[in-house]
Structures are given as C-alpha cells and as structure tokens.
Amino acid sequence: MYDAGLPFNCVNYKTFDKFIEAVRQYDPGMKPLSYHDVGVTHLKKEVKKIDKIVEKHRGEWNKFGYSIMMDKWTTRNEKIVINVLVNSPRGSVFLESYDAGNSSTDATKMYNLFANTIEKIGKKYVVQVVTDNTSENVSAGKMMQGMYPHIYWTPRAAHCINLMFGDIFKENPYASVFTKAVKIYSYISQRPLLLNLMRKFTNERNLVRPSKTRFAAVYLTLHSFYLQKKNLRKLVLSNKWKENRYAKEAVGKETAKILISPSFWNDIVRALKVGGPLLNGGCNLVIKLQTCKSLPSKYYA
C-alpha cells in the first residue's frame, strides 16, 4: 500500500476482503502475477464481466427506452473529456468517452457526437439526449431534433440550477457576503494554527470549501457559516484568538470584525432564504423524476 500509494480506506471495501480471501486460497509459495497477467489476461476477464452487465442493461433499453447523458469535464492537464452514459429505469451505465479538445465551442461537432452515439446504440429506443445547456449544446440539440424528431434534447437540471445560483450570486448583497466568507475561509484554512483553533470551537467541524464553478457550493458554504455562527463569534472574541499572532495582522483584524458584524450574518440569512428554495426544489424535482415509475419512459433522465 505504501509503495503503490494506495489510499488506506481501501481496506474498508468489501472487495478487499475478497482479495484477502483469494490470496489465502494459495500456498505461501504462490508466484506473483506478471505485468502481462494484470494488464492483459485478468483485464480481459474483467472487461467480459462488464460486457455482461451492459448486456443486461441493453435488455431494459429495448423495453422502456433510454436516455443518453453526456458530461463534459476538464482534467488536471486542461484536457477536455466528454463522458457518455446511458440511463434507463434499471440505472446508468458508462458507455465511452471522447477527447473534446476542439468540440467544446463547435455545435456541428457536438451534433456529430450526438448522432454517432445515437446510431451506434440504436436510434429506435432513444428517448432523449441530456447535456448541459451551453450554447453549442443548445444548437446541436436543435439540429438533432430536426434529424431525429422523436428524440428530445434536455438540458441537465443540475447545470440549470447551477447557472441560476451563478446569476443570483452576482448581485449584492449575495456577492459581497460570499466574497467575505471566502476570504475568511481562506485565511483560516491556510494557517494550521488558526484552523486547529477553529476546530476546537466548532467541535471538530470544518467549514464547507467554496467553489468557483459549482454555485450550489456558494449556498452550502454560507449555510455552514450560519450553522457555526455562535462558535465562530466565540472564536474571534476568545482570549486564545486575541493572543494569537495572526489576530494582530490586518486580515486577522478584518476577519474578527466581519464575524462579529450583525450585517454579515443578516446578509447570510438573506442569501439562504433566496437560495434554499431553489436548491431544495431542484433536488426534490430530480428525486421525483427518478422515483416516479408511473411516468412515461420519455421522462426518465
């Protein structure tokens, strides 16, 4: 584990018990696996297992129809990848991924991706294609519906809610209060001495880390501040804070000033009242669509 850099929590997986059980079936003189065994022989066996699982899903696709879901993300080296999944009442299954380095701003290329996937799986039972609602996907969706009138293009609910949060938190006081919360979080979390001191006052609870791209994290960050309101105020009013060298810095003084300011907490409450119904309503909508088996198959996403 140390040599390969495996995370320690791998011992908590049920498959780890199976691994130990498999090792015990052999004598102490068991020969170690070769790179070929791991990368070819046993890998091919695992691929066959996955193919069997996918075939079970295909049986459901032909009965109820299915949705094609495309999720775009960026790797650490800035490479853009689009994962393609197929969803039906049986569940979701990963199909393949594409290098989308030149496709992110090109509606025609996105349409070709839609069409190729539809034709590869079989257009007869495709109900909808679900993507985020960026401009190129909107245009590609219209092109697709012109070619395949029976297939819907559907914007991803989570992305729509994310964009709504983004627009809301561009306006004051929501934008300013979140900026203050980020500044406080960054100041405390980047200084182990302050972070450990804060944890003593919050019963070892951490604040939610803010995100620049996931605007729902804005709401969750402010909510975590609100839950720790009394503890954070006690922190900056305590002698341990005042005796700390960081509390004497300009940013430390500003942090304390913000946390004891009634206007800061009032703005957080306003933001939570605006964002709460949007977040909860969106989650409830998704849950209802996933659990309501009486809906026609076209509504499964």
Coordinates of C-alpha atoms in Angstrom, one line a residue:
M1 CA 0.0 0.0 0.0
Y2 CA 2.8 2.4 0.9
D3 CA 4.8 1.5 -2.2
A4 CA 1.9 1.9 -4.6
G5 CA 0.3 4.9 -2.9
L6 CA -3.0 3.1 -2.3
P7 CA -5.4 5.0 0.0
F8 CA -5.8 3.5 3.4
N9 CA -9.6 3.4 3.2
C10 CA -9.3 0.6 0.5
V11 CA -9.3 -1.9 3.4
N12 CA -12.9 -0.8 4.1
Y13 CA -14.2 -2.0 0.8
K14 CA -15.9 -5.4 0.6
T15 CA -13.7 -6.3 -2.4
F16 CA -10.6 -6.0 -0.1
D17 CA -12.0 -8.9 1.9
K18 CA -12.4 -10.9 -1.3
F19 CA -8.9 -10.1 -2.2
I20 CA -7.5 -11.4 1.1
E21 CA -9.7 -14.5 0.8
A22 CA -8.4 -15.1 -2.7
V23 CA -4.8 -14.9 -1.5
R24 CA -5.5 -17.3 1.3
Q25 CA -6.5 -20.0 -1.3
Y26 CA -3.0 -20.3 -2.4
D27 CA 0.1 -21.7 -0.8
P28 CA 2.8 -19.5 0.7
G29 CA 4.9 -20.3 -2.4
M30 CA 2.3 -18.6 -4.7
K31 CA 4.0 -17.0 -7.7
P32 CA 3.4 -13.2 -8.1
L33 CA 1.4 -12.1 -11.1
S34 CA 3.3 -10.7 -14.1
Y35 CA 2.5 -7.3 -15.7
H36 CA 1.0 -9.2 -18.6
D37 CA -1.3 -11.1 -16.2
V38 CA -2.5 -7.9 -14.7
G39 CA -2.7 -5.8 -17.8
V40 CA -3.9 -8.3 -20.3
T41 CA -5.2 -11.7 -19.0
H42 CA -7.2 -10.7 -16.0
L43 CA -8.1 -7.3 -17.5
K44 CA -9.8 -9.1 -20.4
K45 CA -11.7 -11.2 -17.9
E46 CA -13.0 -8.0 -16.2
V47 CA -14.0 -6.5 -19.5
K48 CA -16.1 -9.6 -20.2
K49 CA -17.8 -9.2 -16.8
I50 CA -18.6 -5.6 -17.6
D51 CA -19.9 -6.5 -21.1
K52 CA -22.3 -9.0 -19.4
I53 CA -23.6 -6.2 -17.1
V54 CA -24.1 -3.8 -20.0
E55 CA -26.0 -6.6 -21.9
K56 CA -28.4 -6.8 -19.0
H57 CA -28.9 -3.1 -19.3
R58 CA -29.5 -3.3 -23.1
G59 CA -32.4 -5.7 -22.4
E60 CA -34.0 -2.9 -20.4
W61 CA -33.3 -0.3 -23.0
N62 CA -35.3 -2.2 -25.6
K63 CA -38.3 -2.4 -23.2
F64 CA -38.5 1.1 -21.8
G65 CA -36.3 3.2 -24.0
Y66 CA -33.3 5.1 -22.6
S67 CA -31.6 8.5 -22.3
I68 CA -28.1 9.3 -23.5
M69 CA -26.3 11.5 -20.9
M70 CA -23.2 13.5 -21.8
D71 CA -21.0 15.0 -19.1
K72 CA -18.1 17.3 -20.0
W73 CA -15.2 17.9 -17.7
T74 CA -11.6 19.1 -17.7
T75 CA -8.7 17.1 -16.5
R76 CA -5.8 18.4 -14.4
N77 CA -3.7 18.9 -17.6
E78 CA -6.6 21.0 -19.1
K79 CA -7.7 18.2 -21.5
I80 CA -11.5 18.3 -22.2
V81 CA -13.3 15.0 -22.0
I82 CA -16.9 14.1 -22.6
N83 CA -18.2 11.0 -20.8
V84 CA -21.2 9.3 -22.4
L85 CA -23.6 7.4 -20.2
V86 CA -26.8 5.6 -20.9
N87 CA -29.7 5.8 -18.4
S88 CA -32.9 3.7 -18.1
P89 CA -35.1 2.7 -15.2
R90 CA -32.5 -0.1 -14.5
G91 CA -29.9 2.6 -13.8
S92 CA -27.0 4.4 -15.5
V93 CA -24.1 2.7 -17.3
F94 CA -20.9 4.2 -18.7
L95 CA -20.6 3.8 -22.4
E96 CA -17.4 5.6 -23.6
S97 CA -15.6 8.9 -23.5
Y98 CA -14.4 11.3 -26.2
D99 CA -11.5 13.7 -26.4
A100 CA -13.3 17.0 -26.9
G101 CA -10.4 19.4 -27.2
N102 CA -11.9 21.1 -30.3
S103 CA -15.5 20.3 -29.7
S104 CA -16.4 22.5 -26.8
T105 CA -17.3 25.5 -28.8
D106 CA -18.4 23.8 -32.1
A107 CA -22.2 23.0 -32.4
T108 CA -21.6 20.9 -35.6
K109 CA -19.0 18.7 -33.9
M110 CA -21.3 18.3 -30.8
Y111 CA -24.2 17.3 -33.2
N112 CA -21.9 14.7 -34.8
L113 CA -21.1 13.3 -31.4
F114 CA -24.9 13.1 -30.6
A115 CA -25.6 11.5 -34.0
N116 CA -22.8 9.0 -33.8
T117 CA -23.8 7.9 -30.3
I118 CA -27.4 7.5 -31.3
E119 CA -26.6 5.5 -34.4
K120 CA -24.1 3.3 -32.5
I121 CA -26.6 2.4 -29.8
G122 CA -29.7 2.3 -32.0
K123 CA -32.0 5.3 -32.6
K124 CA -35.2 3.3 -32.3
Y125 CA -35.3 3.4 -28.5
V126 CA -33.5 6.6 -27.7
V127 CA -35.9 9.0 -25.8
Q128 CA -33.6 12.0 -25.1
V129 CA -30.1 13.3 -25.0
V130 CA -29.2 15.1 -21.8
T131 CA -26.4 17.6 -21.7
D132 CA -25.6 20.9 -20.0
N133 CA -27.2 23.9 -21.7
T134 CA -24.2 25.7 -23.1
S135 CA -24.8 27.5 -26.4
E136 CA -23.1 24.8 -28.6
N137 CA -25.2 22.1 -27.0
V138 CA -28.4 24.1 -27.5
S139 CA -27.6 24.5 -31.2
A140 CA -26.6 20.8 -31.5
G141 CA -29.8 19.8 -29.8
K142 CA -31.9 21.7 -32.3
M143 CA -30.0 20.1 -35.2
M144 CA -30.5 16.7 -33.6
Q145 CA -34.3 17.2 -33.2
G146 CA -34.5 18.2 -36.9
M147 CA -32.9 14.9 -37.9
Y148 CA -34.5 12.8 -35.2
P149 CA -37.9 14.3 -34.4
H150 CA -38.8 11.5 -31.9
I151 CA -35.7 12.3 -29.7
Y152 CA -35.7 15.2 -27.2
W153 CA -32.8 17.3 -26.2
T154 CA -32.9 18.0 -22.5
P155 CA -30.7 20.4 -20.5
R156 CA -29.3 18.9 -17.4
A157 CA -31.3 20.1 -14.3
A158 CA -28.2 20.4 -12.1
H159 CA -26.5 22.6 -14.6
C160 CA -29.6 24.8 -14.9
I161 CA -29.8 25.2 -11.2
N162 CA -26.0 25.9 -11.1
L163 CA -26.4 28.7 -13.6
M164 CA -29.3 30.2 -11.6
F165 CA -27.2 30.3 -8.5
G166 CA -24.4 31.9 -10.6
D167 CA -26.7 34.8 -11.7
I168 CA -28.2 35.3 -8.2
F169 CA -24.8 35.5 -6.5
K170 CA -23.5 38.1 -9.0
E171 CA -25.9 40.6 -7.3
N172 CA -25.3 42.3 -3.9
P173 CA -25.6 41.6 -1.0
Y174 CA -25.2 38.0 -2.0
A175 CA -22.0 38.5 -4.0
S176 CA -20.3 40.6 -1.3
V177 CA -21.2 38.3 1.6
F178 CA -19.9 35.3 -0.3
T179 CA -16.7 37.2 -1.0
K180 CA -16.3 37.9 2.7
A181 CA -16.9 34.2 3.5
V182 CA -14.3 33.0 1.0
K183 CA -11.8 35.5 2.4
I184 CA -12.4 34.2 6.0
Y185 CA -12.3 30.6 4.9
S186 CA -9.0 31.1 3.0
Y187 CA -7.4 33.0 5.9
I188 CA -8.2 30.4 8.5
S189 CA -7.8 27.2 6.4
Q190 CA -4.3 28.2 5.1
R191 CA -3.0 28.6 8.6
P192 CA -2.8 25.3 10.6
L193 CA -2.6 27.2 13.9
L194 CA -5.9 29.0 13.2
L195 CA -7.5 26.0 11.7
N196 CA -6.9 23.9 14.7
L197 CA -8.1 26.7 17.0
M198 CA -11.3 27.0 15.0
R199 CA -11.9 23.2 15.2
K200 CA -11.8 23.4 19.0
F201 CA -14.6 25.9 18.9
T202 CA -16.7 24.1 16.2
N203 CA -16.4 20.6 17.7
E204 CA -14.0 19.5 15.0
R205 CA -16.4 20.6 12.3
N206 CA -14.9 22.2 9.2
L207 CA -16.5 24.9 7.0
V208 CA -17.6 23.9 3.5
R209 CA -14.9 24.7 1.0
P210 CA -16.2 27.3 -1.5
S211 CA -16.1 26.5 -5.3
K212 CA -15.7 28.9 -8.2
T213 CA -17.6 26.8 -10.7
R214 CA -20.2 25.0 -8.6
F215 CA -22.5 27.8 -7.5
A216 CA -24.6 25.5 -5.2
A217 CA -21.4 25.3 -3.2
V218 CA -21.9 29.0 -2.5
Y219 CA -25.1 28.2 -0.7
L220 CA -23.5 25.3 1.2
T221 CA -20.6 27.5 2.2
L222 CA -22.8 30.2 3.6
H223 CA -25.0 27.6 5.3
S224 CA -22.0 26.0 7.0
F225 CA -21.1 29.5 8.3
Y226 CA -24.6 30.1 9.6
L227 CA -24.6 26.7 11.5
Q228 CA -21.3 27.8 13.2
K229 CA -22.3 31.4 13.8
K230 CA -22.1 31.2 17.6
N231 CA -18.9 29.2 17.6
L232 CA -17.2 31.5 15.1
R233 CA -18.2 34.6 17.1
K234 CA -16.9 32.9 20.3
L235 CA -13.7 32.1 18.4
V236 CA -12.7 35.7 17.5
L237 CA -13.9 37.0 20.9
S238 CA -11.8 34.5 22.8
N239 CA -8.5 35.2 24.6
K240 CA -6.9 32.4 22.6
W241 CA -7.7 34.3 19.4
K242 CA -6.6 37.6 20.7
E243 CA -3.3 36.1 22.0
N244 CA -2.6 34.5 18.6
R245 CA -0.1 36.4 16.4
Y246 CA -2.4 36.1 13.4
A247 CA -5.1 38.0 15.1
K248 CA -2.9 41.1 15.2
E249 CA -2.5 41.1 11.4
A250 CA -4.6 43.3 9.2
V251 CA -6.5 40.4 7.7
G252 CA -6.9 38.8 11.1
K253 CA -8.5 42.0 12.5
E254 CA -10.7 42.2 9.5
T255 CA -11.8 38.6 9.9
A256 CA -12.8 39.2 13.5
K257 CA -14.6 42.4 12.5
I258 CA -16.7 40.6 9.9
L259 CA -17.6 37.7 12.1
I260 CA -19.0 39.9 14.9
S261 CA -20.8 42.2 12.4
P262 CA -24.6 41.8 12.5
S263 CA -24.8 42.9 8.9
F264 CA -22.6 40.0 7.7
W265 CA -24.9 37.5 9.4
N266 CA -28.1 39.3 8.2
D267 CA -26.8 39.1 4.6
I268 CA -26.1 35.4 5.0
V269 CA -29.7 34.8 6.2
R270 CA -31.0 36.7 3.1
A271 CA -28.8 34.6 0.8
L272 CA -30.0 31.4 2.4
K273 CA -33.7 32.4 2.1
V274 CA -33.2 33.1 -1.6
G275 CA -31.0 30.0 -2.4
G276 CA -32.7 27.5 -0.1
P277 CA -36.0 27.0 -2.1
L278 CA -34.0 26.8 -5.4
L279 CA -31.7 24.1 -4.1
N280 CA -34.3 22.1 -2.3
G281 CA -36.8 22.4 -5.1
G282 CA -34.3 21.3 -7.7
C283 CA -33.3 18.3 -5.6
N284 CA -36.9 17.3 -5.0
L285 CA -37.7 17.6 -8.7
V286 CA -34.8 15.2 -9.6
I287 CA -35.8 12.7 -6.9
K288 CA -39.5 12.7 -8.0
L289 CA -38.4 12.1 -11.7
Q290 CA -36.2 9.2 -10.6
T291 CA -38.7 7.5 -8.3
C292 CA -42.0 8.0 -10.1
K293 CA -42.2 4.7 -12.0
S294 CA -45.6 5.6 -13.4
L295 CA -44.2 8.3 -15.7
P296 CA -43.8 7.5 -19.4
S297 CA -40.3 6.4 -20.4
K298 CA -39.6 9.7 -22.1
Y299 CA -39.4 11.4 -18.7
Y300 CA -36.6 9.3 -17.3
A301 CA -33.3 11.3 -17.2

